[in-house]
PDB file of C-alpha atoms and ligand atoms in Angstrom:
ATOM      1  CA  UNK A   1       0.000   0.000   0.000  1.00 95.00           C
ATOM      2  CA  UNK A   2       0.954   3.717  -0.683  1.00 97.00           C
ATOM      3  CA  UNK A   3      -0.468   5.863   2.111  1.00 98.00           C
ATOM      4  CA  UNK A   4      -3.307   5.583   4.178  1.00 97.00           C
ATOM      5  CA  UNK A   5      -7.133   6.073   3.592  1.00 98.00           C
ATOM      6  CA  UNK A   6      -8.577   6.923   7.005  1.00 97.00           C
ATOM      7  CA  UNK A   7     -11.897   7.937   6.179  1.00 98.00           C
ATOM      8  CA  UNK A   8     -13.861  11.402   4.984  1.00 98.00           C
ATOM      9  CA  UNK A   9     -17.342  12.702   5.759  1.00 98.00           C
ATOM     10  CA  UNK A  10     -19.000  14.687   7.805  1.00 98.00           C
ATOM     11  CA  UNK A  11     -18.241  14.463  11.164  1.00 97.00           C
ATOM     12  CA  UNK A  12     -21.039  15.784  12.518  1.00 98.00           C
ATOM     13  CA  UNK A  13     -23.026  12.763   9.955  1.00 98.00           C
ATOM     14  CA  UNK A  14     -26.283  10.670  10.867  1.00 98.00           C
ATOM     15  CA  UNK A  15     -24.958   7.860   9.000  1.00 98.00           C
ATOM     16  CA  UNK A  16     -21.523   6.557   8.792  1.00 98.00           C
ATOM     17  CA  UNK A  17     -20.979   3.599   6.015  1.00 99.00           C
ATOM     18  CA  UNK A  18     -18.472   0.721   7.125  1.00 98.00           C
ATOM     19  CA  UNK A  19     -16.780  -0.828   4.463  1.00 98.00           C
ATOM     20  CA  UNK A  20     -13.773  -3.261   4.172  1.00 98.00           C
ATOM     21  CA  UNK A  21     -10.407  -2.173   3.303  1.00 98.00           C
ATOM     22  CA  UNK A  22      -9.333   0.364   0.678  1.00 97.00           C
ATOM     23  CA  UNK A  23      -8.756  -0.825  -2.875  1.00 96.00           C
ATOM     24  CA  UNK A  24      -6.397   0.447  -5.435  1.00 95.00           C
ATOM     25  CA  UNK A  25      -7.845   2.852  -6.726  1.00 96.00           C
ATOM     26  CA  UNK A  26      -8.713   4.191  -2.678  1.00 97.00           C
ATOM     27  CA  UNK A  27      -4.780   3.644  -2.169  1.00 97.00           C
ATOM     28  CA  UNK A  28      -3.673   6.232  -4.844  1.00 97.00           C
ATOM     29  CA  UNK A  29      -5.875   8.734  -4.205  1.00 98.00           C
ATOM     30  CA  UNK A  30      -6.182   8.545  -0.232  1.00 98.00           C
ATOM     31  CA  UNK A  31     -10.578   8.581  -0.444  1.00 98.00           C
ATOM     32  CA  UNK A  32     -12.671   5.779   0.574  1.00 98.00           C
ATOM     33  CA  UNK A  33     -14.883   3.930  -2.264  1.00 98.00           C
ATOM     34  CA  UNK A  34     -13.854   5.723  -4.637  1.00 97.00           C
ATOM     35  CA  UNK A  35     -13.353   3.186  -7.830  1.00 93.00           C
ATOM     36  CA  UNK A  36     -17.055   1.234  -9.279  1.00 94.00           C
ATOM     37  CA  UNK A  37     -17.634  -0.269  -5.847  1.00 96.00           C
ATOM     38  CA  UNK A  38     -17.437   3.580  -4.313  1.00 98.00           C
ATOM     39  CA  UNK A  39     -19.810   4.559  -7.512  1.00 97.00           C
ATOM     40  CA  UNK A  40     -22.413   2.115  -6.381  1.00 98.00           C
ATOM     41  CA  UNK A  41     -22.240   2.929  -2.699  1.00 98.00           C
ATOM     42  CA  UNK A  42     -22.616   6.851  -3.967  1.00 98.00           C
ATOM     43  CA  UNK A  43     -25.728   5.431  -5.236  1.00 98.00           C
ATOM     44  CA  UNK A  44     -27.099   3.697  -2.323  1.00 98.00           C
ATOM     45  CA  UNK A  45     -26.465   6.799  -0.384  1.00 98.00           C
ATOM     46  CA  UNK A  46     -28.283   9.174  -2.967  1.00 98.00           C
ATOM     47  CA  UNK A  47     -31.404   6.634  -2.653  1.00 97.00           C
ATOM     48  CA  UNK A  48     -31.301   6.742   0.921  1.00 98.00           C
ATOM     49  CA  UNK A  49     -32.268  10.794   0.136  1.00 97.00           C
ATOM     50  CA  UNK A  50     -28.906  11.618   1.374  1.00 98.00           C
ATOM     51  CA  UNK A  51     -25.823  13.111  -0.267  1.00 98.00           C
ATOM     52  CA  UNK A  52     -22.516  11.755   0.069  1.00 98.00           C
ATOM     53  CA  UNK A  53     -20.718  14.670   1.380  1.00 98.00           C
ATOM     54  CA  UNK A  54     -23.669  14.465   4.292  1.00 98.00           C
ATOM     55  CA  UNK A  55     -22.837  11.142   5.816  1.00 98.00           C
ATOM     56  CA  UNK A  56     -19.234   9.424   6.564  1.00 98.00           C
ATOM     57  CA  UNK A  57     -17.482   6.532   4.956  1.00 98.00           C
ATOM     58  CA  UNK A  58     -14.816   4.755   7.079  1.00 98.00           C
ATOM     59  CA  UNK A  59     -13.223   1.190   6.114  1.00 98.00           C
ATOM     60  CA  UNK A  60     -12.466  -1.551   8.802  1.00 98.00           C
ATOM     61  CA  UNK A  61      -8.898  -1.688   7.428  1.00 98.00           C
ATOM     62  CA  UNK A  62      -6.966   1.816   6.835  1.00 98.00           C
ATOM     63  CA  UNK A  63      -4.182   0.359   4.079  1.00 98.00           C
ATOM     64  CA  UNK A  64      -5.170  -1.776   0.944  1.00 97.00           C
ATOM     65  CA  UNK A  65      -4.092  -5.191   1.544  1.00 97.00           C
ATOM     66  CA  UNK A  66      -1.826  -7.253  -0.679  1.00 95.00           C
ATOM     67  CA  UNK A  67      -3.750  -7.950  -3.977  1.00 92.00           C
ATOM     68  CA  UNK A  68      -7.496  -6.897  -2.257  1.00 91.00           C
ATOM     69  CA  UNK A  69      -7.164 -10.146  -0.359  1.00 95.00           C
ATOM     70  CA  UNK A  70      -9.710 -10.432   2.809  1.00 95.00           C
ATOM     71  CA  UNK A  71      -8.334  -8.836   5.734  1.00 96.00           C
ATOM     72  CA  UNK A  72      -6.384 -11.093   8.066  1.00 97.00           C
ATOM     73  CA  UNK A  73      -7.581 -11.368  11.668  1.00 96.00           C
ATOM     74  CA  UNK A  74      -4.292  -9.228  13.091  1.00 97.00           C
ATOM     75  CA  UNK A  75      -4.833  -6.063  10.086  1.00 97.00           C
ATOM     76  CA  UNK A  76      -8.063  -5.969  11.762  1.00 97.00           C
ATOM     77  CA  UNK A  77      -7.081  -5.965  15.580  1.00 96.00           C
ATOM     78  CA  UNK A  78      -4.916  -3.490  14.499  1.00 96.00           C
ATOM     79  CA  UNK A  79      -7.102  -1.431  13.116  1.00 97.00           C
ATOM     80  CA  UNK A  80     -10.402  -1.694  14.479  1.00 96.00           C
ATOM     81  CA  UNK A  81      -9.542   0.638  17.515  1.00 95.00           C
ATOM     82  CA  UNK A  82      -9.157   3.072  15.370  1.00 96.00           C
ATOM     83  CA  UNK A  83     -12.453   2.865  13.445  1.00 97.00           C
ATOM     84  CA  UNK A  84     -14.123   2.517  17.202  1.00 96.00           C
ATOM     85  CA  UNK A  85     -12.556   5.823  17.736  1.00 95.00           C
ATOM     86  CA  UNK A  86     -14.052   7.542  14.718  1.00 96.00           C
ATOM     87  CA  UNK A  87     -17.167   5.953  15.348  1.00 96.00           C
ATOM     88  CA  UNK A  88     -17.208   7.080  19.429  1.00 94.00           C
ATOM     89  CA  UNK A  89     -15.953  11.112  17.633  1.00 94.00           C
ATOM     90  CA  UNK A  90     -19.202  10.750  15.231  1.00 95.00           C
ATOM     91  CA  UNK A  91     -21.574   9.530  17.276  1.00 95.00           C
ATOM     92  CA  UNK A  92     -24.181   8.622  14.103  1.00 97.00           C
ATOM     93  CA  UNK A  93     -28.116   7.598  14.719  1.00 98.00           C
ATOM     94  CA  UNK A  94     -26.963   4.470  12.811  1.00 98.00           C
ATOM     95  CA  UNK A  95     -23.974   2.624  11.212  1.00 98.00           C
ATOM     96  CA  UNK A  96     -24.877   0.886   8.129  1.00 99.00           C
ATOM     97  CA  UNK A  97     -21.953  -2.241   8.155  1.00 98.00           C
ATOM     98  CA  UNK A  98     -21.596  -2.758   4.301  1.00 98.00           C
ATOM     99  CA  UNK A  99     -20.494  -7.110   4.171  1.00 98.00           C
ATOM    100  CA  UNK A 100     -18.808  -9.263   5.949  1.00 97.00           C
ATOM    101  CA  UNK A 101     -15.535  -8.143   7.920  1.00 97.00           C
ATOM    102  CA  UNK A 102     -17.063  -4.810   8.694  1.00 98.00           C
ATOM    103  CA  UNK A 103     -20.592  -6.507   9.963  1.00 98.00           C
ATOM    104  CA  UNK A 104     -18.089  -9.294  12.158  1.00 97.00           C
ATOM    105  CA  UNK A 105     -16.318  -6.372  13.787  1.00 97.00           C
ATOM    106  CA  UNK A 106     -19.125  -4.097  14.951  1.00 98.00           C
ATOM    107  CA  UNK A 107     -21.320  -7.357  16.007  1.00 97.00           C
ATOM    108  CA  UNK A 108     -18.877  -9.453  17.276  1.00 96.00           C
ATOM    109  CA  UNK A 109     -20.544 -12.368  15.693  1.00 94.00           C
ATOM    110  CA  UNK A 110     -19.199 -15.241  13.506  1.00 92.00           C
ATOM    111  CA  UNK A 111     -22.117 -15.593  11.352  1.00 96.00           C
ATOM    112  CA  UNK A 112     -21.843 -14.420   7.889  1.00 96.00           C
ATOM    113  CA  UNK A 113     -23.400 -11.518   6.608  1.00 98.00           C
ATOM    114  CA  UNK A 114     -26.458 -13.125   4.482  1.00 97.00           C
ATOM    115  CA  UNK A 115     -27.527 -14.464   7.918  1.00 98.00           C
ATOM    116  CA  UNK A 116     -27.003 -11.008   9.663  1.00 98.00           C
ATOM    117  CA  UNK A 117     -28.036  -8.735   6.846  1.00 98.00           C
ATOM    118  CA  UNK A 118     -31.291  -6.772   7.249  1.00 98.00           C
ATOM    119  CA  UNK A 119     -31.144  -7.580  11.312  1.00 98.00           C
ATOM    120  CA  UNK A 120     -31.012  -4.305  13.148  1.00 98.00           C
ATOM    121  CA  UNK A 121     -28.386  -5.199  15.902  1.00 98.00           C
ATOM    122  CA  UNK A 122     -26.268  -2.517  18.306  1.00 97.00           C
ATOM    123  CA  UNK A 123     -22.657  -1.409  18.847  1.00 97.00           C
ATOM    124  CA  UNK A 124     -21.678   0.025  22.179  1.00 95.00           C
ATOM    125  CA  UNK A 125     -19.353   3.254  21.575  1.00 92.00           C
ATOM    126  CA  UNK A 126     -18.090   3.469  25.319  1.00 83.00           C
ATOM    127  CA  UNK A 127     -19.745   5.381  28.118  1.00 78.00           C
ATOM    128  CA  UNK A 128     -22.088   8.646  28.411  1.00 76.00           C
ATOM    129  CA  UNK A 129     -23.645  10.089  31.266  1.00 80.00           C
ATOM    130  CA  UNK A 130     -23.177   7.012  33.627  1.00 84.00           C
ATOM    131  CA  UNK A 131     -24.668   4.656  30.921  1.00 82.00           C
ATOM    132  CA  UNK A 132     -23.101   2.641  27.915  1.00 86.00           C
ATOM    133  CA  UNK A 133     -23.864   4.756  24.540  1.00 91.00           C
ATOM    134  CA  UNK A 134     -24.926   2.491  21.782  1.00 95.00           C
ATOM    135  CA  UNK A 135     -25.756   3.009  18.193  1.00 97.00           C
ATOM    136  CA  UNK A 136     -27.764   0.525  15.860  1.00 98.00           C
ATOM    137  CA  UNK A 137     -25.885  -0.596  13.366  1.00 98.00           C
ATOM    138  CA  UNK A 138     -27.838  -1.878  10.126  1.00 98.00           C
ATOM    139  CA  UNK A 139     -25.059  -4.529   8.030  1.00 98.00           C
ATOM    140  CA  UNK A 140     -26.337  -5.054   4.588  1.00 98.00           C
ATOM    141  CA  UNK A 141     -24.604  -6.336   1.376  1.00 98.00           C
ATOM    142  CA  UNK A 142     -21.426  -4.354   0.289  1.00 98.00           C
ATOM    143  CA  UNK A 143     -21.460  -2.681  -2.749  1.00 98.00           C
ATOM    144  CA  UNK A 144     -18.891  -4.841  -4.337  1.00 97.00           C
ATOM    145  CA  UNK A 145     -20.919  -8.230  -3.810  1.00 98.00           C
ATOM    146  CA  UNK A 146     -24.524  -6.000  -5.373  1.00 98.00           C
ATOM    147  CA  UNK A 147     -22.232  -5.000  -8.506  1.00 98.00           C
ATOM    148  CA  UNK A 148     -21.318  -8.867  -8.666  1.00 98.00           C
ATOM    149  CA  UNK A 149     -24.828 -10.032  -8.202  1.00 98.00           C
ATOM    150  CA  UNK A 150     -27.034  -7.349  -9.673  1.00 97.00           C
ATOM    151  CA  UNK A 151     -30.176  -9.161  -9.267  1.00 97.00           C
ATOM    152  CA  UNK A 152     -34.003  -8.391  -8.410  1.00 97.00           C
ATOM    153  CA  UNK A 153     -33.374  -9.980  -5.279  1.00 98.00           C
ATOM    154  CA  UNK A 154     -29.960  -8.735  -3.846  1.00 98.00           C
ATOM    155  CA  UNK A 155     -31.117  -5.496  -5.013  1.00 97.00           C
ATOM    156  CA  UNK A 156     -34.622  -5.491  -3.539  1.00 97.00           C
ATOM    157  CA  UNK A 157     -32.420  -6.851  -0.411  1.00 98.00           C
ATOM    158  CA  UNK A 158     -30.247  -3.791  -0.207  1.00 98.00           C
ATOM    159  CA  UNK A 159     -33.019  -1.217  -0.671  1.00 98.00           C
ATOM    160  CA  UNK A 160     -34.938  -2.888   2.353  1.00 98.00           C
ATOM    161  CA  UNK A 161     -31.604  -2.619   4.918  1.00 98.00           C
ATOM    162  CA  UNK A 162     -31.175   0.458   3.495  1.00 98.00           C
ATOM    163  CA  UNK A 163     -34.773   1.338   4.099  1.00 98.00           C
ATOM    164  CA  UNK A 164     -34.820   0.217   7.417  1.00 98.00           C
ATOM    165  CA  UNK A 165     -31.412   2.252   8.548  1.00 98.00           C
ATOM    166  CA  UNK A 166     -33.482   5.196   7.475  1.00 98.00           C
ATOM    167  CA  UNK A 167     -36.302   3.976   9.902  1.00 98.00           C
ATOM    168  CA  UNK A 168     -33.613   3.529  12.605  1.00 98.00           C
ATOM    169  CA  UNK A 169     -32.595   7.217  12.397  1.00 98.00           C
ATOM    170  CA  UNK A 170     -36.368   8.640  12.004  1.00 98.00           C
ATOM    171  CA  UNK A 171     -35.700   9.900   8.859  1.00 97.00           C
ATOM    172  CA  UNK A 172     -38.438   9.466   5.594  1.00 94.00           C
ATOM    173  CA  UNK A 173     -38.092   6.761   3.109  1.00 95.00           C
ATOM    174  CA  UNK A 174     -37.930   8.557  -0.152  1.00 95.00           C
ATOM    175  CA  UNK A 175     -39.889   6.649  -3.261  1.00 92.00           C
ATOM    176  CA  UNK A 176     -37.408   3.492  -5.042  1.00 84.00           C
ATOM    177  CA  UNK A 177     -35.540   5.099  -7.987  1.00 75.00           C
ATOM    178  CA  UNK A 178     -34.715   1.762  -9.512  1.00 63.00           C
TER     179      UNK A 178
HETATM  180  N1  URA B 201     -13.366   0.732  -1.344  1.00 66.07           N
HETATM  181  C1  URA B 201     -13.314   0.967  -0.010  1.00 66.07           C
HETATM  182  O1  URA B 201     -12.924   2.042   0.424  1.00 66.07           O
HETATM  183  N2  URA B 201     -13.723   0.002   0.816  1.00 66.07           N
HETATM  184  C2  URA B 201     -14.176  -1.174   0.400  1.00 66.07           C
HETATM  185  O2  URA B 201     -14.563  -1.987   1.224  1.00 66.07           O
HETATM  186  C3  URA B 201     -14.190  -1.410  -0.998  1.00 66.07           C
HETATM  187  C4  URA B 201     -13.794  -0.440  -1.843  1.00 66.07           C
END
């Protein structure tokens, strides 16, 4: 990897996206989902009613990984503090957890993410006032996986976890583009 991609948003966002690890085209220019898996995420955010530069986009890992590969359990210990920090700074309504080693981290769970998808579950960011803060988090497909299986049902999948995030923060559900 060339340099770091740490995250970018608004910091003050409702929603902060959780995706993987940056890519190649992420490692030379420094921006999370940024090459066609960023394009289709930019989508899912615009039919959400939202614009991109509204919400924040973090990865689990913060350097691109040797040839895309899955991260390795250490990358990810290593890591994942740091995401739990940006998350604790943010403080979103809701974290949408976009596939599998984003949805593992925040839920702690082993199951894969077509068993967790759609399942509101919670993260707890540390401690306010006296009581543990926690944030729903919503894990859906990532963009990458839709792209590779752009059917009626993955997509009618999506749109419903993304549907119900926007639920989970009280926000309208604006009509289905496509
Ligand atoms: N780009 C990212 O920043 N993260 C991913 O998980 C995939 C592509």
């Amino acid at each position: 990897w060339t340099q770091l991609v740490f995250g970018e948003g608004n910091h003050e966002a409702e929603f902060v996206f959780v995706g993987e690890a940056p890519g190649e085209t992420e490692d030379q220019t420094g921006r999370p989902f940024v090459g066609p898996a960023g394009d289709k995420l930019t989508g899912m955010i615009r039919a959400m009613g939202l614009e991109r530069g509204a919400v924040y986009i973090a990865n689990v890992l913060k350097a691109r990984p040797p040839g895309n590969r899955t991260p390795l359990a250490p990358e990810v210990e290593r890591c994942g503090p740091y995401l739990l920090a940006q998350l604790a700074i943010i403080r979103p309504k809701v974290i949408v957890t976009l596939g599998g080693p984003a949805t593992k981290l925040l839920l702690g769970s082993e199951l894969g993410i077509t068993r967790l998808r759609g399942i509101p579950a919670r993260v707890t960011l540390g401690v306010a006032e006296g009581a543990p803060f926690e944030v729903p988090v919503m894990p859906t497909f990532h963009p990458a996986y839709l792209l590779r299986n752009y059917t009626v049902e993955t997509r009618g999948q999506v749109w419903s976890d993304l549907q119900k995030a926007l639920e989970l923060a009280g926000r309208p559900i604006p009509p289905r583009a496509s």
